[in-house]
Coordinates of C-alpha atoms and ligand atoms in Angstrom, one line a residue:
X1015 CA 0.0 -0.2 -0.3
X1016 CA 1.2 3.4 -0.9
X1017 CA -0.3 7.0 0.6
X1018 CA 0.3 10.1 -1.0
X1019 CA -0.7 13.5 0.0
X1020 CA -4.2 14.8 -1.9
X1021 CA -4.1 18.7 -2.3
X1022 CA -7.9 19.3 -3.4
X1023 CA -9.3 22.9 -3.8
X1024 CA -11.6 24.3 -1.3
X1025 CA -14.8 23.4 -4.1
X1026 CA -13.0 19.5 -4.5
X1027 CA -13.0 19.5 -0.7
X1028 CA -16.6 20.2 0.0
X1029 CA -17.5 17.3 -2.8
X1030 CA -14.8 14.9 -1.2
X1031 CA -16.8 15.5 2.0
X1032 CA -20.2 14.3 0.5
X1033 CA -18.5 11.2 -0.7
X1034 CA -17.4 10.7 2.8
X1035 CA -20.5 11.4 4.4
X1036 CA -22.5 9.3 1.8
X1037 CA -20.0 6.4 2.0
X1038 CA -20.9 6.6 6.0
X1039 CA -24.8 6.8 5.7
X1040 CA -24.9 3.5 3.5
X1041 CA -22.4 1.6 6.0
X1042 CA -24.3 2.6 8.7
X1043 CA -27.9 1.5 7.0
X1044 CA -26.4 -1.6 5.9
X1045 CA -24.6 -2.4 9.4
X1046 CA -28.2 -1.1 11.4
X1047 CA -30.3 -3.7 8.7
X1048 CA -27.5 -6.4 9.5
X1049 CA -27.3 -6.5 13.1
X1050 CA -31.4 -6.6 12.7
X1051 CA -31.1 -9.1 10.5
X1052 CA -28.7 -11.6 12.6
X1053 CA -31.1 -10.9 16.0
X1054 CA -34.1 -13.0 13.6
X1055 CA -32.9 -16.2 12.1
X1056 CA -33.4 -15.6 9.0
X1057 CA -30.4 -15.3 6.6
X1058 CA -28.9 -11.9 6.1
X1059 CA -29.6 -9.9 2.9
X1060 CA -26.5 -9.7 0.6
X1061 CA -25.1 -7.9 -1.6
X1062 CA -27.9 -8.0 -4.7
X1063 CA -30.8 -6.9 -2.4
X1064 CA -28.9 -4.0 -0.6
X1065 CA -28.0 -3.1 -4.1
X1066 CA -32.0 -2.8 -5.2
X1067 CA -32.5 -1.3 -1.5
X1068 CA -29.4 1.3 -2.4
X1069 CA -31.4 2.2 -5.5
X1070 CA -34.6 2.8 -3.8
X1071 CA -33.1 5.2 -1.4
X1072 CA -31.4 6.8 -4.2
X1073 CA -34.8 7.4 -5.6
X1074 CA -36.2 8.5 -2.4
X1075 CA -33.5 10.9 -1.2
X1076 CA -32.1 13.7 -3.3
X1077 CA -28.9 14.5 -1.4
X1078 CA -28.0 10.5 -1.9
X1079 CA -28.9 10.8 -5.8
X1080 CA -26.6 13.9 -6.0
X1081 CA -23.7 11.8 -4.8
X1082 CA -21.7 9.2 -6.5
X1083 CA -23.2 5.6 -6.9
X1084 CA -19.9 4.2 -7.5
X1085 CA -18.8 5.6 -3.9
X1086 CA -22.1 4.4 -2.2
X1087 CA -22.1 0.9 -3.8
X1088 CA -18.7 0.5 -2.9
X1089 CA -19.4 1.4 0.7
X1090 CA -22.0 -1.9 0.6
X1091 CA -18.9 -4.2 -0.9
X1092 CA -16.7 -3.2 1.4
X1093 CA -19.6 -3.6 4.6
X1094 CA -20.2 -7.1 3.0
X1095 CA -16.6 -7.8 3.2
X1096 CA -16.3 -6.5 6.7
X1097 CA -19.6 -9.2 7.4
X1098 CA -17.2 -12.1 5.6
X1099 CA -14.1 -11.1 7.2
X1100 CA -15.6 -11.0 10.9
X1101 CA -17.7 -14.7 10.5
X1102 CA -14.0 -15.7 9.3
X1103 CA -12.4 -14.5 12.4
X1104 CA -10.0 -12.2 11.0
X1105 CA -11.6 -9.0 11.9
X1106 CA -13.4 -7.5 14.6
X1107 CA -17.5 -7.1 14.1
X1108 CA -18.0 -4.2 11.9
X1109 CA -18.9 -1.2 13.9
X1110 CA -20.9 2.1 13.3
X1111 CA -18.8 4.9 11.5
X1112 CA -19.0 8.4 12.7
X1113 CA -18.1 11.7 12.0
X1114 CA -15.1 13.2 11.9
X1115 CA -13.7 10.0 13.0
X1116 CA -11.5 8.2 10.1
X1117 CA -13.8 9.7 7.3
X1118 CA -13.0 8.0 4.1
X1119 CA -14.4 6.4 1.1
X1120 CA -12.8 3.5 -1.7
X1121 CA -12.5 3.4 -5.6
X1122 CA -12.5 -0.1 -7.1
X1123 CA -11.9 -0.7 -10.6
X1124 CA -11.0 0.5 -13.9
X1125 CA -11.8 4.3 -12.1
X1126 CA -9.2 3.5 -9.9
X1127 CA -6.5 3.5 -12.1
X1128 CA -7.1 7.3 -13.9
X1129 CA -3.8 8.9 -12.3
X1130 CA -2.3 11.3 -14.7
X1131 CA 1.4 12.1 -14.2
X1132 CA 1.8 16.1 -14.7
X1133 CA 5.3 16.5 -13.6
X1134 CA 8.2 14.8 -11.6
X1135 CA 6.5 16.5 -8.3
X1136 CA 2.6 16.2 -8.9
X1137 CA 0.1 13.7 -10.8
X1138 CA -3.5 13.9 -10.6
X1139 CA -6.1 11.8 -9.7
X1140 CA -9.9 11.6 -11.4
X1141 CA -11.8 11.0 -8.5
X1142 CA -16.0 10.4 -9.4
X1143 CA -18.0 13.4 -9.2
X1144 CA -15.1 15.3 -7.9
X1145 CA -12.9 15.7 -10.8
X1146 CA -8.6 16.0 -11.1
X1147 CA -7.7 16.2 -7.8
X1148 CA -3.5 17.2 -7.0
X1149 CA -1.3 14.6 -5.3
X1150 CA 2.2 15.0 -4.2
X1151 CA 4.2 12.7 -5.7
X1152 CA 6.4 11.3 -2.6
X1153 CA 7.4 7.8 -5.1
X1154 CA 5.9 6.3 -7.8
X1155 CA 2.3 5.5 -8.0
X1156 CA 1.7 1.6 -8.2
X1157 CA -0.3 -0.3 -10.7
X1158 CA -3.5 -0.3 -8.5
X1159 CA -7.1 -2.1 -8.2
X1160 CA -8.3 0.1 -5.9
X1161 CA -8.0 3.4 -3.8
X1162 CA -9.1 4.8 -0.6
X1163 CA -9.0 8.5 0.2
X1164 CA -9.2 9.9 4.0
X1165 CA -9.4 13.0 6.1
X1166 CA -7.0 12.7 9.4
X1167 CA -8.1 14.7 12.2
X1168 CA -6.0 17.6 11.2
X1169 CA -7.8 18.0 8.3
X1170 CA -5.3 16.5 5.4
X1171 CA -6.2 14.7 3.0
X1172 CA -4.5 11.2 1.9
X1173 CA -5.1 8.7 -0.9
X1174 CA -3.8 5.2 -0.4
X1175 CA -3.7 2.7 -3.3
X1176 CA -3.7 -1.0 -2.6
X1177 CA -2.1 -3.2 -5.8
X1178 CA -2.4 -6.6 -5.6
X1179 CA 1.3 -7.9 -6.1
X1180 CA 2.3 -9.9 -8.7
X1181 CA 2.6 -13.3 -7.8
X1182 CA 5.9 -15.1 -7.1
X1183 CA 6.7 -18.6 -9.2
X1184 CA 7.3 -21.2 -7.0
X1185 CA 11.5 -22.3 -7.3
X1186 CA 10.6 -25.8 -7.7
X1187 CA 13.0 -27.1 -5.4
X1188 CA 10.3 -29.1 -3.2
X1189 CA 11.3 -27.6 -0.1
X1190 CA 9.1 -26.5 2.7
X1191 CA 9.0 -24.3 5.3
X1192 CA 7.1 -23.9 9.0
X1193 CA 6.5 -20.5 9.8
X1194 CA 5.7 -20.1 13.9
X1195 CA 4.3 -16.4 14.7
X1196 CA 6.0 -16.0 18.1
X1197 CA 5.6 -13.4 21.0
X1198 CA 9.9 -13.0 22.0
X1199 CA 10.3 -12.6 18.1
X1200 CA 7.8 -11.8 15.2
X1201 CA 8.5 -14.9 13.6
X1202 CA 10.6 -18.5 13.5
X1203 CA 11.5 -20.4 10.3
X1204 CA 11.6 -24.3 10.7
X1205 CA 15.6 -23.1 9.2
X1206 CA 15.9 -21.7 12.1
X1207 CA 16.1 -18.1 11.4
X1208 CA 14.5 -16.0 14.1
X1209 CA 12.8 -12.8 12.1
X1210 CA 12.1 -9.3 14.3
X1211 CA 9.7 -6.8 12.9
X1212 CA 11.0 -3.6 13.8
X1213 CA 8.9 -1.3 15.7
X1214 CA 9.6 2.1 17.6
X1215 CA 13.2 2.3 18.2
X1216 CA 14.1 2.8 22.0
X1217 CA 14.3 6.7 21.9
X1218 CA 10.9 6.4 20.1
X1219 CA 9.1 4.6 22.8
X1220 CA 10.6 6.7 25.3
X1221 CA 8.8 10.0 23.6
X1222 CA 5.6 7.7 22.8
X1223 CA 5.1 7.1 26.8
X1224 CA 6.2 10.9 27.5
X1225 CA 3.3 11.8 25.5
X1226 CA 1.1 9.7 26.6
X1227 CA 1.5 11.0 30.5
X1228 CA 1.2 14.5 28.9
X1229 CA -2.0 13.6 27.0
X1230 CA -3.5 12.6 30.1
X1231 CA -3.2 15.7 32.0
X1232 CA -3.9 17.8 29.0
X1233 CA -7.5 19.8 29.3
X1234 CA -9.8 18.5 26.6
X1235 CA -10.7 20.4 24.0
X1236 CA -7.2 22.3 24.1
X1237 CA -4.6 22.8 21.4
X1238 CA -1.9 21.2 23.6
X1239 CA -4.3 18.2 23.4
X1240 CA -4.8 18.1 19.9
X1241 CA -1.1 18.6 19.0
X1242 CA 0.0 16.1 21.6
X1243 CA -2.6 13.6 20.0
X1244 CA -1.5 14.4 16.4
X1245 CA 2.0 13.6 17.9
X1246 CA 1.3 10.6 19.2
X1247 CA -0.9 9.3 16.1
X1248 CA 2.4 10.2 14.0
X1249 CA 4.9 7.8 16.1
X1250 CA 1.7 4.8 15.8
X1251 CA 1.9 5.7 11.9
X1252 CA 5.9 5.3 11.6
X1253 CA 6.1 1.8 13.5
X1254 CA 2.8 0.7 11.1
X1255 CA 5.1 1.4 7.9
X1256 CA 7.9 0.0 9.5
X1257 CA 5.9 -3.1 9.7
X1258 CA 4.5 -3.1 6.5
X1259 CA 7.7 -3.0 5.2
X1260 CA 9.0 -5.7 7.0
X1261 CA 6.0 -8.0 6.1
X1262 CA 6.3 -7.2 2.5
X1263 CA 9.6 -8.0 2.4
X1264 CA 9.8 -11.1 4.1
X1265 CA 6.1 -12.9 2.0
X1266 CA 8.2 -11.8 -0.6
X1267 CA 11.3 -14.0 0.3
X1268 CA 9.5 -16.7 1.4
X1269 CA 7.3 -17.1 -1.6
X1270 CA 10.9 -17.1 -3.9
X1271 CA 12.6 -19.3 -1.6
X1272 CA 10.0 -22.3 -0.3
X1273 CA 7.6 -24.2 -2.7
X1274 CA 5.0 -25.0 0.0
X1275 CA 4.9 -22.4 3.1
X1276 CA 2.8 -24.0 6.2
X1277 CA 1.6 -21.3 8.8
X1278 CA -0.5 -21.7 11.9
X1279 CA -3.9 -21.7 11.5
X1280 CA -4.7 -19.0 14.3
X1281 CA -7.4 -16.8 14.7
X1282 CA -5.7 -13.9 15.3
X1283 CA -9.0 -11.6 16.3
X1284 CA -9.9 -14.2 19.0
X1285 CA -6.9 -14.3 20.4
X1286 CA -6.5 -10.3 20.8
X1287 CA -10.2 -10.1 21.6
X1288 CA -10.7 -8.0 25.4
X1289 CA -11.4 -11.3 27.8
X1290 CA -14.8 -11.2 29.5
X1291 CA -15.1 -9.9 32.7
X1292 CA -15.7 -12.8 35.7
X1293 CA -18.4 -11.9 38.1
X1294 CA -17.3 -12.5 42.0
X1295 CA -20.4 -14.5 43.7
X1296 CA -19.2 -14.0 47.0
X1297 CA -19.0 -10.4 46.6
X1298 CA -22.0 -8.8 44.3
X1299 CA -20.8 -6.5 41.8
X1300 CA -17.0 -7.1 42.3
X1301 CA -15.2 -9.0 40.0
X1302 CA -12.8 -11.6 39.7
X1303 CA -9.1 -11.2 38.1
X1304 CA -9.1 -12.5 34.3
X1305 CA -5.5 -11.6 33.4
X1306 CA -6.7 -8.8 31.1
X1307 CA -3.9 -6.8 32.0
X1308 CA -1.5 -9.8 31.0
X1309 CA -3.8 -10.6 27.8
X1310 CA -3.7 -6.9 26.8
X1311 CA -0.2 -7.4 26.9
X1312 CA -0.2 -10.4 24.4
X1313 CA -2.5 -8.7 22.3
X1314 CA -0.4 -5.7 21.6
X1315 CA 2.3 -7.8 20.8
X1316 CA 0.3 -10.4 18.1
X1317 CA -0.8 -7.2 16.5
X1318 CA 2.1 -5.1 16.6
X1319 CA 3.6 -8.2 14.8
X1320 CA 1.3 -8.5 12.1
X1321 CA 0.6 -11.7 11.9
X1322 CA -2.6 -11.4 9.8
X1323 CA -0.9 -9.1 7.5
X1324 CA 1.9 -11.8 6.9
X1325 CA -0.5 -14.5 5.9
X1326 CA -3.0 -12.5 3.4
X1327 CA 0.4 -11.4 1.7
X1328 CA 1.9 -14.5 1.4
X1329 CA -1.5 -16.2 -0.1
X1330 CA -1.3 -13.1 -2.7
X1331 CA 2.6 -13.6 -3.4
X1332 CA 2.7 -17.7 -3.0
X1333 CA -0.7 -18.6 -4.8
X1334 CA -2.1 -21.7 -3.8
X1335 CA 1.1 -22.3 -1.7
X1336 CA 0.1 -21.6 1.2
X1337 CA -1.1 -24.6 3.9
X1338 CA -2.5 -23.3 7.5
X1339 CA -1.7 -26.0 10.3
X1340 CA -3.9 -26.5 13.2
X1341 CA -1.7 -25.0 16.2
X1342 CA -2.1 -26.9 18.9
X1343 CA 0.6 -28.3 20.9
X1344 CA 3.2 -27.4 18.3
X1345 CA 5.1 -25.5 21.2
X1346 CA 5.0 -28.1 23.5
X1347 CA 5.7 -31.3 21.1
X1348 CA 9.3 -32.2 20.5
X1349 CA 10.2 -31.8 16.4
X1350 CA 13.0 -34.7 17.0
X1351 CA 10.7 -37.6 18.3
X1352 CA 7.2 -36.6 19.0
X1353 CA 6.8 -36.5 22.6
X1354 CA 4.3 -34.2 23.7
X1355 CA 4.2 -32.4 27.3
X1356 CA 4.0 -28.9 28.5
X1357 CA 7.1 -29.8 30.9
X1358 CA 8.9 -29.5 27.3
X1359 CA 9.0 -26.0 27.3
X1360 CA 11.5 -25.1 29.8
X1361 CA 10.7 -21.2 29.2
X1362 CA 9.1 -18.5 26.7
X1363 CA 12.7 -19.2 24.7
X1364 CA 13.7 -22.7 25.3
X1365 CA 12.7 -26.0 24.7
X1366 CA 14.2 -29.2 26.2
X1367 CA 12.6 -32.5 25.5
X1368 CA 11.9 -34.6 28.8
X1369 CA 11.8 -37.6 26.3
X1370 CA 15.1 -37.5 24.4
X1371 CA 16.6 -34.4 25.6
X1372 CA 16.5 -32.2 22.4
X1373 CA 17.0 -28.4 23.1
X1374 CA 15.9 -25.8 20.3
X1375 CA 14.7 -22.4 20.5
X1376 CA 11.3 -23.0 21.3
X1377 CA 9.5 -20.9 18.8
X1378 CA 12.3 -22.8 16.2
X1379 CA 11.0 -26.0 17.6
X1380 CA 7.0 -25.2 16.8
X1381 CA 8.1 -23.9 13.4
X1382 CA 9.6 -27.7 12.5
X1383 CA 6.3 -29.0 13.9
X1384 CA 4.5 -26.5 11.6
X1385 CA 6.8 -27.5 8.8
X1386 CA 6.0 -31.3 8.8
X1387 CA 2.1 -30.6 9.1
X1388 CA 2.1 -32.5 11.9
X1389 CA -1.3 -32.9 13.7
X1390 CA -0.6 -33.5 17.6
X1391 CA -2.7 -33.9 20.4
X1392 CA -1.4 -33.6 24.1
X1393 CA 0.5 -36.6 26.1
X1394 CA 0.5 -38.4 23.0
X1395 CA 4.1 -39.9 22.5
X1396 CA 3.9 -40.5 19.0
X1397 CA 1.5 -38.1 17.5
X1398 CA 0.2 -39.3 13.9
X1399 CA 1.9 -38.3 11.0
X1400 CA -0.6 -37.0 8.5
X1401 CA 0.0 -36.4 5.0
X1402 CA 0.3 -33.1 4.2
X1403 CA -3.0 -32.8 1.5
X1404 CA -5.4 -34.3 4.4
X1405 CA -6.6 -32.0 7.0
X1406 CA -5.1 -33.2 10.7
X1407 CA -7.9 -35.2 12.2
X1408 CA -6.7 -35.7 15.8
X1409 CA -5.9 -31.8 16.7
X1410 CA -7.7 -30.9 19.2
X1411 CA -8.4 -26.8 19.0
X1412 CA -6.6 -25.3 22.2
Ligands
ZN843 ZN1 12.5 -35.2 22.1

């Protein structure tokens, strides 16, 4: 994804804001309908049904009809995708769009490729019903399948192009790699390589902490508070950019080097969801500890490491060469003899088999199990070997 700063004229800005408003309206309408339908037992209306309803709504409301149908339909499509992602377990439940909060809309298809280079520093993009909007060329504009236009809190406009990467041909060596997405390192490969996703430097992290403390002291609605918030958002954006670059680099590298890439079948969102409060029955109104703080740290680690993004990019680049392996007990099972016991895991970093004495980095040991596509269950001395094509049958969900 590559992002550029957009420089609309005041008239274009007004038109862009209208698009944002319409996209938000349509999204919220679809969400309202979806939440009502899911409470009943009937199937939810699909995209086609919602499109018909959109046509009706456009006929009824002048202000909606004045807007771009492309933008409004895309908001519906985006919503359908969000629902799919939610049921697929990779994303949170779709939520309400609020005015002034992450405003934006998306354009997909041929219209997304209407970009004209004007000179070395500037290009223009033809936005439906808005016209040619100037964008500052900070790098080459990719061959895009879609773009999203957004306005940030500081009222700056950006355009982000999404290019589906060219598939990378398999090397044809028959080599298989297992990728374990760890906490202490970002990823461990069955080859023994440990990969760390770059985040913020120590200095940047200190600065972030200072800013967050300052934010807590700022008066609501003050300029100081707004400036502090912007500075925090900037640091987060920097970390996000680094993570994205890293994901691109690693996914390309893996797709080039290996014929088959096996990853854990982990439901990232389930792991990062907030733990439920546990009411204390002895003390009404009080709650038992639910390890929320510990989990918050873990969640941050998982999200910071960008697991979901990695798998998506791998699937784009190594088409049909990514396999998800059920991850139960991969971290407790010895990759040398197959003995599975929690005692094998000496610490976060060290694996030592109590049966055969095999000593390894804990994440690499798990990656080797994943590479083998092994289904393992607890307390089994010889886990059943499963042929790569079949679904593991004895895997228990952790
Ligand atoms: Zn062993």
